[in-house]
PDB file of N, CA and C in Angstrom:
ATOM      1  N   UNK A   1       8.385   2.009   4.123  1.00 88.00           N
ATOM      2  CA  UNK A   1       7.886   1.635   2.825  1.00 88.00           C
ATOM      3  C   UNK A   1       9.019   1.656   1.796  1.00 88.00           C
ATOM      4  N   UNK A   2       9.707   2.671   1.811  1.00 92.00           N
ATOM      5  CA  UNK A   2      10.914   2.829   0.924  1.00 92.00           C
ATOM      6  C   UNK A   2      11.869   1.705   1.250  1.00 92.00           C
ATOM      7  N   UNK A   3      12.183   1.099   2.687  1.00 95.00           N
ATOM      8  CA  UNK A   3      13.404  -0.172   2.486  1.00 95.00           C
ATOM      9  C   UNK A   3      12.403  -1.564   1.959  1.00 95.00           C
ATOM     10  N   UNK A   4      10.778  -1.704   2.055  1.00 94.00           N
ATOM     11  CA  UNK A   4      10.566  -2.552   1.644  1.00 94.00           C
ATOM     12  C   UNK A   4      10.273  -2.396  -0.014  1.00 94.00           C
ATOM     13  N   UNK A   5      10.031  -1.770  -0.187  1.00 94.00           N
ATOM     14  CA  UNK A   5      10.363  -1.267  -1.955  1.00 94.00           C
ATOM     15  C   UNK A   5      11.255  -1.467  -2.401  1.00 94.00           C
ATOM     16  N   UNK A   6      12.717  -1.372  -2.032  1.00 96.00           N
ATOM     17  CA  UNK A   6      13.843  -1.539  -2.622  1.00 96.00           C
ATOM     18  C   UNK A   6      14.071  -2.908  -2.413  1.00 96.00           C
ATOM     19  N   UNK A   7      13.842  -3.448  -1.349  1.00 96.00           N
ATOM     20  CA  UNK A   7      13.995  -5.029  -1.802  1.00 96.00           C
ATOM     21  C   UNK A   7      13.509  -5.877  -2.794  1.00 96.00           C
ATOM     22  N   UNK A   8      12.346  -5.321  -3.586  1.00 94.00           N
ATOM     23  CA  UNK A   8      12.081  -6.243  -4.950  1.00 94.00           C
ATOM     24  C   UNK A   8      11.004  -5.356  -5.553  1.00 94.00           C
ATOM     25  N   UNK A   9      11.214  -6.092  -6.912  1.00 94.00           N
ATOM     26  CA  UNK A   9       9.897  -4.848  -7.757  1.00 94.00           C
ATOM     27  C   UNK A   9       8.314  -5.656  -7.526  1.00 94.00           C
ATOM     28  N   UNK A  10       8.567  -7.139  -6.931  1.00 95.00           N
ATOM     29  CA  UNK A  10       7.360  -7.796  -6.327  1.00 95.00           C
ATOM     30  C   UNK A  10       6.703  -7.774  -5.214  1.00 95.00           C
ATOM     31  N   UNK A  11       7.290  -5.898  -4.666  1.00 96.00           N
ATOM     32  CA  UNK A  11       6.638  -6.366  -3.060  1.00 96.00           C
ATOM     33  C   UNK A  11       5.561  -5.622  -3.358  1.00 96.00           C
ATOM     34  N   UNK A  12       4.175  -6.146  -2.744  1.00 95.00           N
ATOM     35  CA  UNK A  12       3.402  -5.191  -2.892  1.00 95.00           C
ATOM     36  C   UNK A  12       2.766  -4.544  -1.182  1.00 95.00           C
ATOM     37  N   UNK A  13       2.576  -3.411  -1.431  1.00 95.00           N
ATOM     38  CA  UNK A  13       1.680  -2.620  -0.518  1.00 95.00           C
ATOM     39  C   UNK A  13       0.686  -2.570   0.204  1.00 95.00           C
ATOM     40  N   UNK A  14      -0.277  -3.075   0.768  1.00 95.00           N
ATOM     41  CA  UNK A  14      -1.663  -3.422   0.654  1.00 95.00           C
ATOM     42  C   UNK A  14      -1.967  -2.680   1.987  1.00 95.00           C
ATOM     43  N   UNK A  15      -2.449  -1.296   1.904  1.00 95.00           N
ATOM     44  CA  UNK A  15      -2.974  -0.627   2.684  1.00 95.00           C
ATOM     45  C   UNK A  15      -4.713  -1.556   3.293  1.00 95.00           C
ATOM     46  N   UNK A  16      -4.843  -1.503   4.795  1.00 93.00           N
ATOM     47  CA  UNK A  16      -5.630  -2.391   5.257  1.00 93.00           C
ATOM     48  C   UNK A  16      -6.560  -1.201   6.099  1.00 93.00           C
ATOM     49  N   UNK A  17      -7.602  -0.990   6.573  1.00 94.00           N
ATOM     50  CA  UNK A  17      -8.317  -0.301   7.608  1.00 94.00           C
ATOM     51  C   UNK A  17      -7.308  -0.070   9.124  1.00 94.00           C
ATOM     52  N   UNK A  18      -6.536  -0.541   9.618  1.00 93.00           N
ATOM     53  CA  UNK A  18      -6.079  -0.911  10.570  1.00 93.00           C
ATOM     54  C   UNK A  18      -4.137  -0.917  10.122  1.00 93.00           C
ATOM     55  N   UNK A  19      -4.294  -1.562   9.257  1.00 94.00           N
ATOM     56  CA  UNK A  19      -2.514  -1.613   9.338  1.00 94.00           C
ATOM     57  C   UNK A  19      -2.277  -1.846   7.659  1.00 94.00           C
ATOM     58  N   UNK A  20      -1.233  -1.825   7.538  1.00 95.00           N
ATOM     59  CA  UNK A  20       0.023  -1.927   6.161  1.00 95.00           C
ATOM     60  C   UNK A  20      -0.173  -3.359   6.139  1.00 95.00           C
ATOM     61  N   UNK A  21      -0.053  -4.341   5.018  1.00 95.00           N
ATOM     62  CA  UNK A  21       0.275  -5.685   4.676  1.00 95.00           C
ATOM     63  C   UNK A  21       1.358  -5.419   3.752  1.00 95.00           C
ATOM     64  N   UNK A  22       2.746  -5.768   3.817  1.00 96.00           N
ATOM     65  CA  UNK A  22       3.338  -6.478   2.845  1.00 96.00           C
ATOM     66  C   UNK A  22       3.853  -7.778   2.090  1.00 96.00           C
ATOM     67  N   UNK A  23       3.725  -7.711   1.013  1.00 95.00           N
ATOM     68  CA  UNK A  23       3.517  -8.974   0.452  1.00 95.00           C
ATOM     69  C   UNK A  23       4.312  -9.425  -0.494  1.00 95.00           C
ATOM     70  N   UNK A  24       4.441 -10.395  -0.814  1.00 94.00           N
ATOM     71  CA  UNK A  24       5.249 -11.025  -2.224  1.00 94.00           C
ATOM     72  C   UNK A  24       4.815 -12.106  -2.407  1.00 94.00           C
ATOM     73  N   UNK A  25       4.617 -13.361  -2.755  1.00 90.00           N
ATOM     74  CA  UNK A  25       3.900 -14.287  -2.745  1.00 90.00           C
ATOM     75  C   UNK A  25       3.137 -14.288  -1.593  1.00 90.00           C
ATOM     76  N   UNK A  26       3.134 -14.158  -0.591  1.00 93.00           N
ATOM     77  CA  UNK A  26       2.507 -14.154   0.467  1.00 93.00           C
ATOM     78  C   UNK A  26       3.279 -13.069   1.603  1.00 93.00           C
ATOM     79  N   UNK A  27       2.319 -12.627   2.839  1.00 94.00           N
ATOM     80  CA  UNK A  27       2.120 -11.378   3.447  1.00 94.00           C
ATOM     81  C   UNK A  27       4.254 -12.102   4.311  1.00 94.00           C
ATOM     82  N   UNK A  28       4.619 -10.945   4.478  1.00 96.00           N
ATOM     83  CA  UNK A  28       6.171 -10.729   4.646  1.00 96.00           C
ATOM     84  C   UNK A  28       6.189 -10.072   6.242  1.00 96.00           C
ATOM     85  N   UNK A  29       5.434  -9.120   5.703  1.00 96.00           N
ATOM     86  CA  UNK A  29       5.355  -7.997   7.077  1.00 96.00           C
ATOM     87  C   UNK A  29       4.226  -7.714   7.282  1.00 96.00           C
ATOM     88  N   UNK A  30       3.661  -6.774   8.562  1.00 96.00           N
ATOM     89  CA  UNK A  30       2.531  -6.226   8.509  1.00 96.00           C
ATOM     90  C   UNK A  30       3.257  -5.152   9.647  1.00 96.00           C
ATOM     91  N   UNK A  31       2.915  -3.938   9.021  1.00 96.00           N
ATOM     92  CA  UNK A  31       2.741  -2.622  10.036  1.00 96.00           C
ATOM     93  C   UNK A  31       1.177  -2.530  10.806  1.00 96.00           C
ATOM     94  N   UNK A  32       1.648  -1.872  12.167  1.00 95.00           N
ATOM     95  CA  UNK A  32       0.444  -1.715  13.026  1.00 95.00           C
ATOM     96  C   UNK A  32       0.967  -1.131  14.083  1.00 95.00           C
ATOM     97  N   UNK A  33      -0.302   0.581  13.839  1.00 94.00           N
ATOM     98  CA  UNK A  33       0.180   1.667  15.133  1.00 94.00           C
ATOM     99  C   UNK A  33      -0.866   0.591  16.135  1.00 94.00           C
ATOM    100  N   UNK A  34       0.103   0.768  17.453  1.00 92.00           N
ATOM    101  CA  UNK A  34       0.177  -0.429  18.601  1.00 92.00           C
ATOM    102  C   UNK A  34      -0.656   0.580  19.701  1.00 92.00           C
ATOM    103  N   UNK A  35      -0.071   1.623  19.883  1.00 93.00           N
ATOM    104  CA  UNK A  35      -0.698   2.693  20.875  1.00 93.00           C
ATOM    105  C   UNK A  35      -0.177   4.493  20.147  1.00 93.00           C
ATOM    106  N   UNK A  36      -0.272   5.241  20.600  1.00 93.00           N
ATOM    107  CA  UNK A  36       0.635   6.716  20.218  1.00 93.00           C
ATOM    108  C   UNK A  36       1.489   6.880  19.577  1.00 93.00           C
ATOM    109  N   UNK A  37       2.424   6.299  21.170  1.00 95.00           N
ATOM    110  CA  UNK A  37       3.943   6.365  20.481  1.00 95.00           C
ATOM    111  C   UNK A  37       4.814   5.205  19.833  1.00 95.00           C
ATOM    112  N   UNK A  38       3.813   3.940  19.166  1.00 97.00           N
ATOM    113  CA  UNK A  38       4.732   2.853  19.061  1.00 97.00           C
ATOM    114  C   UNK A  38       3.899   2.405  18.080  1.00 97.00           C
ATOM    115  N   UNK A  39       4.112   2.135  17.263  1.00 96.00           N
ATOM    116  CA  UNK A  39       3.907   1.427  16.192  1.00 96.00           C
ATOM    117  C   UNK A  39       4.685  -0.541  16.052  1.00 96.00           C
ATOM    118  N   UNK A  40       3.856  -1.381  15.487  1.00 96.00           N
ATOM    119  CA  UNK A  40       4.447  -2.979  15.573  1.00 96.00           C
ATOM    120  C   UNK A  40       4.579  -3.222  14.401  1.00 96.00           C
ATOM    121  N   UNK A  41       5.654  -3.631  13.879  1.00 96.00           N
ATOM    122  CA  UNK A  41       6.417  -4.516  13.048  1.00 96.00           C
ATOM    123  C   UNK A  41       6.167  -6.152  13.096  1.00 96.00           C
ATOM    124  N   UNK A  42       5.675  -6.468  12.709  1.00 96.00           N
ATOM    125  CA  UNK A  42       5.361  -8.301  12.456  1.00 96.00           C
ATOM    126  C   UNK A  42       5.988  -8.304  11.328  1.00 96.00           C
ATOM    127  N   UNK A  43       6.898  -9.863  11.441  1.00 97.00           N
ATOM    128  CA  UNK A  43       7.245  -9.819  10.746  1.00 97.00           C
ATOM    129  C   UNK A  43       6.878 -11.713  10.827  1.00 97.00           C
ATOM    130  N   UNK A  44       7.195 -12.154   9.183  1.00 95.00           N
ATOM    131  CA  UNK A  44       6.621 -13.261   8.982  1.00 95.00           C
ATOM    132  C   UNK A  44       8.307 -13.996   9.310  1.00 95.00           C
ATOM    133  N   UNK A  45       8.753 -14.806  10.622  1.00 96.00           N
ATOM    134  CA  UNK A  45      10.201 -15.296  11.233  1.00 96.00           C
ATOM    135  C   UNK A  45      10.162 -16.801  11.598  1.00 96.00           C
ATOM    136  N   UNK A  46       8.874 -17.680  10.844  1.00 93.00           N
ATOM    137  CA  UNK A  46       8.630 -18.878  11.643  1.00 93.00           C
ATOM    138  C   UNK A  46       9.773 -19.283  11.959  1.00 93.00           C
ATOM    139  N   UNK A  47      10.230 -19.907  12.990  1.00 91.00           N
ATOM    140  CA  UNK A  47      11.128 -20.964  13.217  1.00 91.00           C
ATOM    141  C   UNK A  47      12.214 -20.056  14.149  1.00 91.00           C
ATOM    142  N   UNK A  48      12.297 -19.222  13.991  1.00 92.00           N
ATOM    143  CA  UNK A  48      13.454 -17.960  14.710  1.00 92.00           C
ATOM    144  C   UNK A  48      13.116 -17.710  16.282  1.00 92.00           C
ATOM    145  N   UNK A  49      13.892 -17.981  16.716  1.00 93.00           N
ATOM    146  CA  UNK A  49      14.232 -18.025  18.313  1.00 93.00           C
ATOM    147  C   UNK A  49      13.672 -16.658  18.568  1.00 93.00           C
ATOM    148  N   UNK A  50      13.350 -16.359  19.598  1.00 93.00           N
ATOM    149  CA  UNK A  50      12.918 -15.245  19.871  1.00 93.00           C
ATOM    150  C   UNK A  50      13.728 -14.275  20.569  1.00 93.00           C
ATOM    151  N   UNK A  51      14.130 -12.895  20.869  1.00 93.00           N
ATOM    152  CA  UNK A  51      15.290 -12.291  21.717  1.00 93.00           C
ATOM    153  C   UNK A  51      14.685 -10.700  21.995  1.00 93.00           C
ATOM    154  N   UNK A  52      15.574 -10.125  23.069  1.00 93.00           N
ATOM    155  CA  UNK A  52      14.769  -9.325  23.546  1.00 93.00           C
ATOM    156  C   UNK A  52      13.994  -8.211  22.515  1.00 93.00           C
ATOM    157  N   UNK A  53      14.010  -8.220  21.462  1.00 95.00           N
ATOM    158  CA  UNK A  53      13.811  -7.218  20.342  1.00 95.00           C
ATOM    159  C   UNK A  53      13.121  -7.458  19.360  1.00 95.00           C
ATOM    160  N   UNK A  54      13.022  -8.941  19.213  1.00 95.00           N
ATOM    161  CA  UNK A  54      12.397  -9.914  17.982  1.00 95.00           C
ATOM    162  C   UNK A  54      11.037 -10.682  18.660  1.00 95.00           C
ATOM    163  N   UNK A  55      10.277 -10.243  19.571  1.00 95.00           N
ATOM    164  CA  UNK A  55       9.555 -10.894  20.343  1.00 95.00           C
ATOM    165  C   UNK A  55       8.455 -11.683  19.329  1.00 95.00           C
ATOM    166  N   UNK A  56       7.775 -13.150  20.433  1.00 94.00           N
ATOM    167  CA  UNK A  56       6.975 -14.004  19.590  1.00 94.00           C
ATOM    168  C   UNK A  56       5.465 -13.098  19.688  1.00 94.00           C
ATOM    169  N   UNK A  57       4.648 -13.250  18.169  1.00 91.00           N
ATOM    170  CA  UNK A  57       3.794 -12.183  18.071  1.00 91.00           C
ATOM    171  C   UNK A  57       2.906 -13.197  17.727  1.00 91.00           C
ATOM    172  N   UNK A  58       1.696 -13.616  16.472  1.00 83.00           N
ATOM    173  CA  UNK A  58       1.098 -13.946  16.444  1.00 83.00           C
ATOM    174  C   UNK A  58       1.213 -15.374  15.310  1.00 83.00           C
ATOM    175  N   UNK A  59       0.044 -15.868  14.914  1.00 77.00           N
ATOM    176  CA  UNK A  59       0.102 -16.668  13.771  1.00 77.00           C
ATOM    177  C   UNK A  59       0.178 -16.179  12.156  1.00 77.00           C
ATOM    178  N   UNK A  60       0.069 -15.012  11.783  1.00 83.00           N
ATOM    179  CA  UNK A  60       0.087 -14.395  10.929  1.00 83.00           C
ATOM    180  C   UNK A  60       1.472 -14.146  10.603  1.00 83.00           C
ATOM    181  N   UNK A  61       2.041 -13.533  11.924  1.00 92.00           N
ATOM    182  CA  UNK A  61       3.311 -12.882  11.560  1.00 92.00           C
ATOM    183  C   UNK A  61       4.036 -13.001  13.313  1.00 92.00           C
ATOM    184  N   UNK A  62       5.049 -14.092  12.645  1.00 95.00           N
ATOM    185  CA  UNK A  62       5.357 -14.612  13.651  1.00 95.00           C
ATOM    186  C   UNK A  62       5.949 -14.200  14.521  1.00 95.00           C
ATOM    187  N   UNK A  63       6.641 -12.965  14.235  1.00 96.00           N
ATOM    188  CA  UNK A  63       7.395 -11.982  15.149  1.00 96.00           C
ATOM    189  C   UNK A  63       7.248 -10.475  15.344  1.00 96.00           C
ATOM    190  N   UNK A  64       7.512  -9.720  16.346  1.00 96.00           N
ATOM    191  CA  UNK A  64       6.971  -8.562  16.540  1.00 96.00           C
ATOM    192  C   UNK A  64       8.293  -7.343  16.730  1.00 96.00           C
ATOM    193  N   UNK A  65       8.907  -6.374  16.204  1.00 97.00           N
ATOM    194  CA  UNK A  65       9.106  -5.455  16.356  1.00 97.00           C
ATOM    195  C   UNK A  65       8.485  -4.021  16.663  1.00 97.00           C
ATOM    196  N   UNK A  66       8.813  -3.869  18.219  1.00 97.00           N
ATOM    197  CA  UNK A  66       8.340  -2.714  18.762  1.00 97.00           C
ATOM    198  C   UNK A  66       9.580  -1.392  17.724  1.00 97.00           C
ATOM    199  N   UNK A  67       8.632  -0.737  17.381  1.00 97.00           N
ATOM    200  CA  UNK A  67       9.269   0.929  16.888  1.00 97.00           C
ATOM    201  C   UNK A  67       8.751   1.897  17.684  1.00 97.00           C
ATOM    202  N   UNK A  68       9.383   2.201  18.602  1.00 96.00           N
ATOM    203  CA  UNK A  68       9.056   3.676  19.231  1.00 96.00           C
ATOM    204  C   UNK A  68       9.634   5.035  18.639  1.00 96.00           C
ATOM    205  N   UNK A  69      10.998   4.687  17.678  1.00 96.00           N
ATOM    206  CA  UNK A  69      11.459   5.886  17.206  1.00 96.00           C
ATOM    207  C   UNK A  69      12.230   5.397  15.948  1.00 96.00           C
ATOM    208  N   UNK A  70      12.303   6.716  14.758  1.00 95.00           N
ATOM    209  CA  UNK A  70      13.301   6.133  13.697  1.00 95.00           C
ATOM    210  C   UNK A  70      13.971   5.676  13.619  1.00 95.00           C
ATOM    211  N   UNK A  71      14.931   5.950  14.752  1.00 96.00           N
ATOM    212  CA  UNK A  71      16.241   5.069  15.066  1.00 96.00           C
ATOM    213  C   UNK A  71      15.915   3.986  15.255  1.00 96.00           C
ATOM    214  N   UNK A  72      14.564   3.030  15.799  1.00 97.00           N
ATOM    215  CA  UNK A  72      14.731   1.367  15.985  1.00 97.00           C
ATOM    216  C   UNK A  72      14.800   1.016  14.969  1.00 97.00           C
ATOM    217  N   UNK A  73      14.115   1.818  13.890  1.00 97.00           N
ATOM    218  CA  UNK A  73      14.389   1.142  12.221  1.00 97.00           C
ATOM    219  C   UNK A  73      15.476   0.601  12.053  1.00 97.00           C
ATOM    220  N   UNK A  74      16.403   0.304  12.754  1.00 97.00           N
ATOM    221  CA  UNK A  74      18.099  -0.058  12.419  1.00 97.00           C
ATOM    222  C   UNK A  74      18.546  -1.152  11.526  1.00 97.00           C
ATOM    223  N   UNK A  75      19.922  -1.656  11.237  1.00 96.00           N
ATOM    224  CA  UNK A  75      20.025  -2.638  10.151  1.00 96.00           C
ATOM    225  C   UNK A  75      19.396  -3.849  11.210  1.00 96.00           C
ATOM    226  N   UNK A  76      19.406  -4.236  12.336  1.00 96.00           N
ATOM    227  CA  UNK A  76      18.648  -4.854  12.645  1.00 96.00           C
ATOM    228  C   UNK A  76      17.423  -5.829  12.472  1.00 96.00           C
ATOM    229  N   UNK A  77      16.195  -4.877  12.308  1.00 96.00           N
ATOM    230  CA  UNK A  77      14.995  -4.369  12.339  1.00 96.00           C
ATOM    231  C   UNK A  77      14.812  -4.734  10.151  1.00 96.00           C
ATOM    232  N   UNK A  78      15.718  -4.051  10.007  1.00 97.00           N
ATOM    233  CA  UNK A  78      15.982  -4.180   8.724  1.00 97.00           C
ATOM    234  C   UNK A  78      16.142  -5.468   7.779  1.00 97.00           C
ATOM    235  N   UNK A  79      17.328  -6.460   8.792  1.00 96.00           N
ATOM    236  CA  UNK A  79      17.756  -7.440   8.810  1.00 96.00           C
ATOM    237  C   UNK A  79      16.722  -8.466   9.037  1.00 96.00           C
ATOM    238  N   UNK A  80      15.853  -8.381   9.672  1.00 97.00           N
ATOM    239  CA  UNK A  80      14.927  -9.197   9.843  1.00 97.00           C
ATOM    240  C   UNK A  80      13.765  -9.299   8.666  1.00 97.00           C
ATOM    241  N   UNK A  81      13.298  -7.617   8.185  1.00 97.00           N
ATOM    242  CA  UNK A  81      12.365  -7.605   7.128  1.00 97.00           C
ATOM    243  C   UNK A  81      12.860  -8.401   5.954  1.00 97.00           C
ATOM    244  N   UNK A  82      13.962  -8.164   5.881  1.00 97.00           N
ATOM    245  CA  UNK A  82      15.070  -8.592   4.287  1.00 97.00           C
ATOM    246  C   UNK A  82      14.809 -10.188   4.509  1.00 97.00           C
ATOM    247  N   UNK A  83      14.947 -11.462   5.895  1.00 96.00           N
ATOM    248  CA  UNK A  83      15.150 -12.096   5.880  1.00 96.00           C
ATOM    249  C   UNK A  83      13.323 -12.503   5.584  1.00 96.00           C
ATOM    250  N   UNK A  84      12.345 -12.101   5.981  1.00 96.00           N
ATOM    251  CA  UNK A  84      11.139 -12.432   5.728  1.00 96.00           C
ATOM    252  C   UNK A  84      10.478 -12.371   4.479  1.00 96.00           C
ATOM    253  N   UNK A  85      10.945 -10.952   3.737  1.00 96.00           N
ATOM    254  CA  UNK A  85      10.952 -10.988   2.298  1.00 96.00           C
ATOM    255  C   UNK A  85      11.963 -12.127   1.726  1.00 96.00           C
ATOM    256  N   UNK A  86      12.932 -12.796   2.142  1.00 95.00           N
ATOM    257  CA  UNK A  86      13.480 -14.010   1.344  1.00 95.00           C
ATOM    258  C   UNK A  86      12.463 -15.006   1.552  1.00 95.00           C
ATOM    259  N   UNK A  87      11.910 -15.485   2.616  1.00 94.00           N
ATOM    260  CA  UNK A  87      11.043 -16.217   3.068  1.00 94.00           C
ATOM    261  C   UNK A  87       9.711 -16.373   2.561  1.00 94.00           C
ATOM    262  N   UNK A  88       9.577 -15.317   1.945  1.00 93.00           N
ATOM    263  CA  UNK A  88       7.861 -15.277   1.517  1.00 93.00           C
ATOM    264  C   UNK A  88       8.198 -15.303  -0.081  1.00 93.00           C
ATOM    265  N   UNK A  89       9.071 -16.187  -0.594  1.00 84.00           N
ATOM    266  CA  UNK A  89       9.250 -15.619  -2.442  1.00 84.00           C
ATOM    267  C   UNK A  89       9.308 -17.012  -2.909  1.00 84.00           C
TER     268      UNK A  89
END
């Protein structure tokens, strides 16, 4: 929540029954605990090739980051949210 906060004073939050929506003109990301230990990262990537880490996820949010631990948060992971928040403004 804190790296998508710092990317703009327009992102908003939108706690859901089920998962996190983030938004700025339209939804950017969406958090969603997946099972226990893993939580999914969607991220909104239309058009982006897919690779072992960035997998193709749904119509909402076109790509999926598995997080099993703090450390996957990486600039990575990061890199991708930043590029979806450009995408959704």
């Amino acid at each position: 929540m804190k790296f998508a906060q710092s990317l703009g004073s327009d992102v908003e939050i939108a706690p859901k029954k089920t998962s996190v929506s983030l938004r700025r003109k339209k939804q950017f990301a969406l958090i969603t605990p997946a099972i226990k230990t893993r939580i999914d990262l969607g991220v909104a990537l239309k058009g982006e090739e897919p690779t072992a880490r960035l997998e193709t996820y749904n119509a909402m949010c076109s790509h999926r980051i598995r997080l099993e631990a703090v450390s996957d948060f990486d600039d990575d992971a990061k890199g991708w949210v930043k590029d979806a928040y450009s995408r959704s403004g």
